[in-house]
Every structure is written in C-alpha cells, then in structure tokens.
Amino acid sequence: MYAVIQTGGKQYKVSEGDIIKVEKLNVEEGAKVSFDQVLLVGGDDLKVGNPVVAGATVEGSVLKNGKGKKVIVYKYKRKTGYHKKNGHRQAFTQVKIEKING
C-alpha cells in the first residue's frame, strides 16, 4: 500500500517503513506526526482525492531535525567589481512512515 501526501508545498509518494525528508516541522524528535493532506491512496484499489481523500491519514514519527548541505549563492556583475557570496542550509525534518489509514 502506498500514498501520495502533501506537506511543505511538495508532494511525496510514501509506503509504510519509508524514511523521508520534508520541510521543517515544529515537532520534537521522537514525537508522532500525522499528515491529513492525502492526495491518493493506492494498493488493491486506487482512491484518488478531489483534492484530498476523505478520512485518509498517514502517521509517522520524527527521527531527526537538521539542516541540509550548504548551497553557495554567488552574485557577480562584470566590469563593476561587484560580487557577493552567500551560503544557505535548508532546514528539514526526517520522518519515518509507520501507518497509512485510508
């Protein structure tokens, strides 16, 4: 059984036991989290939402909160001596999918 969930403006295809990195959630490590925006539930029979499947939820537990690898942002304009270097590390939450209710 699998599901397509939406969180943080992105969509993820998940199955039970999967470990995914989503946009940062304000939840401590070890806590339970529930995703109620389930767009599709697949398996023996396919349920497609309009836009979400009614009554379907995906439950998981937070493994870790952290930051991703650094991305360098470099701005440069030729002939003027202008250059600017910045770095960015995107915050994430790592979630283990435990149960799909649908």
PDB file of C-alpha atoms in Angstrom:
ATOM      1  CA  MET A   1       0.000   0.000   0.000  1.00  0.00           C
ATOM      2  CA  TYR A   2       1.250   3.483  -0.832  1.00  0.00           C
ATOM      3  CA  ALA A   3       0.007   7.053  -0.606  1.00  0.00           C
ATOM      4  CA  VAL A   4       0.805  10.480  -2.021  1.00  0.00           C
ATOM      5  CA  ILE A   5       0.905  13.162   0.669  1.00  0.00           C
ATOM      6  CA  GLN A   6       1.382  16.909   0.500  1.00  0.00           C
ATOM      7  CA  THR A   7       3.413  18.821   3.076  1.00  0.00           C
ATOM      8  CA  GLY A   8       5.546  21.926   2.891  1.00  0.00           C
ATOM      9  CA  GLY A   9       4.308  22.721  -0.618  1.00  0.00           C
ATOM     10  CA  LYS A  10       5.700  19.454  -2.004  1.00  0.00           C
ATOM     11  CA  GLN A  11       4.246  16.034  -2.755  1.00  0.00           C
ATOM     12  CA  TYR A  12       5.772  12.733  -1.628  1.00  0.00           C
ATOM     13  CA  LYS A  13       4.967   9.137  -2.580  1.00  0.00           C
ATOM     14  CA  VAL A  14       5.296   7.086   0.612  1.00  0.00           C
ATOM     15  CA  SER A  15       4.879   3.493   1.766  1.00  0.00           C
ATOM     16  CA  GLU A  16       4.958   2.017   5.264  1.00  0.00           C
ATOM     17  CA  GLY A  17       8.525   1.919   6.570  1.00  0.00           C
ATOM     18  CA  ASP A  18       9.828   4.687   4.286  1.00  0.00           C
ATOM     19  CA  ILE A  19      12.098   7.413   5.662  1.00  0.00           C
ATOM     20  CA  ILE A  20      11.593  10.818   4.014  1.00  0.00           C
ATOM     21  CA  LYS A  21      12.992  14.328   4.474  1.00  0.00           C
ATOM     22  CA  VAL A  22      10.292  17.006   4.484  1.00  0.00           C
ATOM     23  CA  GLU A  23      10.352  20.749   5.060  1.00  0.00           C
ATOM     24  CA  LYS A  24      10.909  21.610   8.723  1.00  0.00           C
ATOM     25  CA  LEU A  25       8.013  20.797  11.053  1.00  0.00           C
ATOM     26  CA  ASN A  26       7.760  22.320  14.541  1.00  0.00           C
ATOM     27  CA  VAL A  27       7.852  18.907  16.250  1.00  0.00           C
ATOM     28  CA  GLU A  28      10.459  17.448  18.609  1.00  0.00           C
ATOM     29  CA  GLU A  29      12.451  14.310  17.819  1.00  0.00           C
ATOM     30  CA  GLY A  30      10.627  11.109  18.766  1.00  0.00           C
ATOM     31  CA  ALA A  31       7.172  12.708  18.556  1.00  0.00           C
ATOM     32  CA  LYS A  32       4.336  11.388  16.404  1.00  0.00           C
ATOM     33  CA  VAL A  33       3.140  13.348  13.388  1.00  0.00           C
ATOM     34  CA  SER A  34       0.042  12.883  11.237  1.00  0.00           C
ATOM     35  CA  PHE A  35      -0.403  14.063   7.639  1.00  0.00           C
ATOM     36  CA  ASP A  36      -4.043  14.662   6.714  1.00  0.00           C
ATOM     37  CA  GLN A  37      -3.495  16.033   3.201  1.00  0.00           C
ATOM     38  CA  VAL A  38      -3.517  12.659   1.426  1.00  0.00           C
ATOM     39  CA  LEU A  39      -3.977  13.119  -2.321  1.00  0.00           C
ATOM     40  CA  LEU A  40      -4.022   9.453  -3.356  1.00  0.00           C
ATOM     41  CA  VAL A  41      -4.130   6.027  -1.705  1.00  0.00           C
ATOM     42  CA  GLY A  42      -3.022   3.071  -3.799  1.00  0.00           C
ATOM     43  CA  GLY A  43      -2.851  -0.649  -3.315  1.00  0.00           C
ATOM     44  CA  ASP A  44      -5.508  -3.221  -4.237  1.00  0.00           C
ATOM     45  CA  ASP A  45      -7.955  -0.418  -5.058  1.00  0.00           C
ATOM     46  CA  LEU A  46      -6.997   3.121  -6.012  1.00  0.00           C
ATOM     47  CA  LYS A  47      -8.584   6.085  -4.208  1.00  0.00           C
ATOM     48  CA  VAL A  48      -7.985   9.481  -5.787  1.00  0.00           C
ATOM     49  CA  GLY A  49      -8.907  12.602  -3.854  1.00  0.00           C
ATOM     50  CA  ASN A  50     -10.631  15.711  -5.074  1.00  0.00           C
ATOM     51  CA  PRO A  51      -8.314  17.345  -3.930  1.00  0.00           C
ATOM     52  CA  VAL A  52      -7.801  15.112  -0.832  1.00  0.00           C
ATOM     53  CA  VAL A  53      -9.080  11.651   0.070  1.00  0.00           C
ATOM     54  CA  ALA A  54     -11.766  11.995   2.754  1.00  0.00           C
ATOM     55  CA  GLY A  55     -10.824  10.362   6.066  1.00  0.00           C
ATOM     56  CA  ALA A  56      -7.350   9.255   4.953  1.00  0.00           C
ATOM     57  CA  THR A  57      -4.309   9.970   7.114  1.00  0.00           C
ATOM     58  CA  VAL A  58      -0.657   8.970   7.143  1.00  0.00           C
ATOM     59  CA  GLU A  59       1.042   8.561  10.518  1.00  0.00           C
ATOM     60  CA  GLY A  60       4.744   8.744  11.206  1.00  0.00           C
ATOM     61  CA  SER A  61       7.374   9.519  13.815  1.00  0.00           C
ATOM     62  CA  VAL A  62      10.060  12.202  13.710  1.00  0.00           C
ATOM     63  CA  LEU A  63      13.566  10.747  13.631  1.00  0.00           C
ATOM     64  CA  LYS A  64      15.592  13.950  13.456  1.00  0.00           C
ATOM     65  CA  ASN A  65      15.566  17.664  12.749  1.00  0.00           C
ATOM     66  CA  GLY A  66      18.537  19.099  10.921  1.00  0.00           C
ATOM     67  CA  LYS A  67      19.997  21.190   8.137  1.00  0.00           C
ATOM     68  CA  GLY A  68      20.903  20.062   4.624  1.00  0.00           C
ATOM     69  CA  LYS A  69      24.150  20.588   2.752  1.00  0.00           C
ATOM     70  CA  LYS A  70      25.297  24.130   2.115  1.00  0.00           C
ATOM     71  CA  VAL A  71      24.348  25.692  -1.215  1.00  0.00           C
ATOM     72  CA  ILE A  72      26.568  28.540  -2.381  1.00  0.00           C
ATOM     73  CA  VAL A  73      24.805  31.606  -3.793  1.00  0.00           C
ATOM     74  CA  TYR A  74      27.232  33.773  -5.763  1.00  0.00           C
ATOM     75  CA  LYS A  75      26.209  37.075  -7.362  1.00  0.00           C
ATOM     76  CA  TYR A  76      28.570  38.728  -9.841  1.00  0.00           C
ATOM     77  CA  LYS A  77      28.354  41.696 -12.189  1.00  0.00           C
ATOM     78  CA  ARG A  78      31.178  42.082 -14.627  1.00  0.00           C
ATOM     79  CA  LYS A  79      33.231  45.242 -15.118  1.00  0.00           C
ATOM     80  CA  THR A  80      31.930  46.856 -11.912  1.00  0.00           C
ATOM     81  CA  GLY A  81      33.837  44.963  -9.239  1.00  0.00           C
ATOM     82  CA  TYR A  82      30.596  43.724  -7.686  1.00  0.00           C
ATOM     83  CA  HIS A  83      30.495  40.232  -6.281  1.00  0.00           C
ATOM     84  CA  LYS A  84      28.719  38.763  -3.281  1.00  0.00           C
ATOM     85  CA  LYS A  85      28.966  35.266  -1.848  1.00  0.00           C
ATOM     86  CA  ASN A  86      26.309  33.777   0.441  1.00  0.00           C
ATOM     87  CA  GLY A  87      25.551  30.302   1.703  1.00  0.00           C
ATOM     88  CA  HIS A  88      22.247  28.648   2.601  1.00  0.00           C
ATOM     89  CA  ARG A  89      21.413  25.475   4.527  1.00  0.00           C
ATOM     90  CA  GLN A  90      17.783  24.368   4.253  1.00  0.00           C
ATOM     91  CA  ALA A  91      16.171  23.043   7.442  1.00  0.00           C
ATOM     92  CA  PHE A  92      14.474  19.625   7.245  1.00  0.00           C
ATOM     93  CA  THR A  93      12.668  17.059   9.372  1.00  0.00           C
ATOM     94  CA  GLN A  94      13.311  13.352   8.818  1.00  0.00           C
ATOM     95  CA  VAL A  95      10.134  11.283   9.241  1.00  0.00           C
ATOM     96  CA  LYS A  96       9.613   7.510   9.285  1.00  0.00           C
ATOM     97  CA  ILE A  97       6.216   6.492   7.866  1.00  0.00           C
ATOM     98  CA  GLU A  98       4.530   3.991  10.175  1.00  0.00           C
ATOM     99  CA  LYS A  99       0.913   3.595   9.072  1.00  0.00           C
ATOM    100  CA  ILE A 100      -1.338   4.547   6.174  1.00  0.00           C
ATOM    101  CA  ASN A 101      -5.024   4.837   7.072  1.00  0.00           C
ATOM    102  CA  GLY A 102      -7.216   5.017   4.040  1.00  0.00           C
TER     103      GLY A 102
END
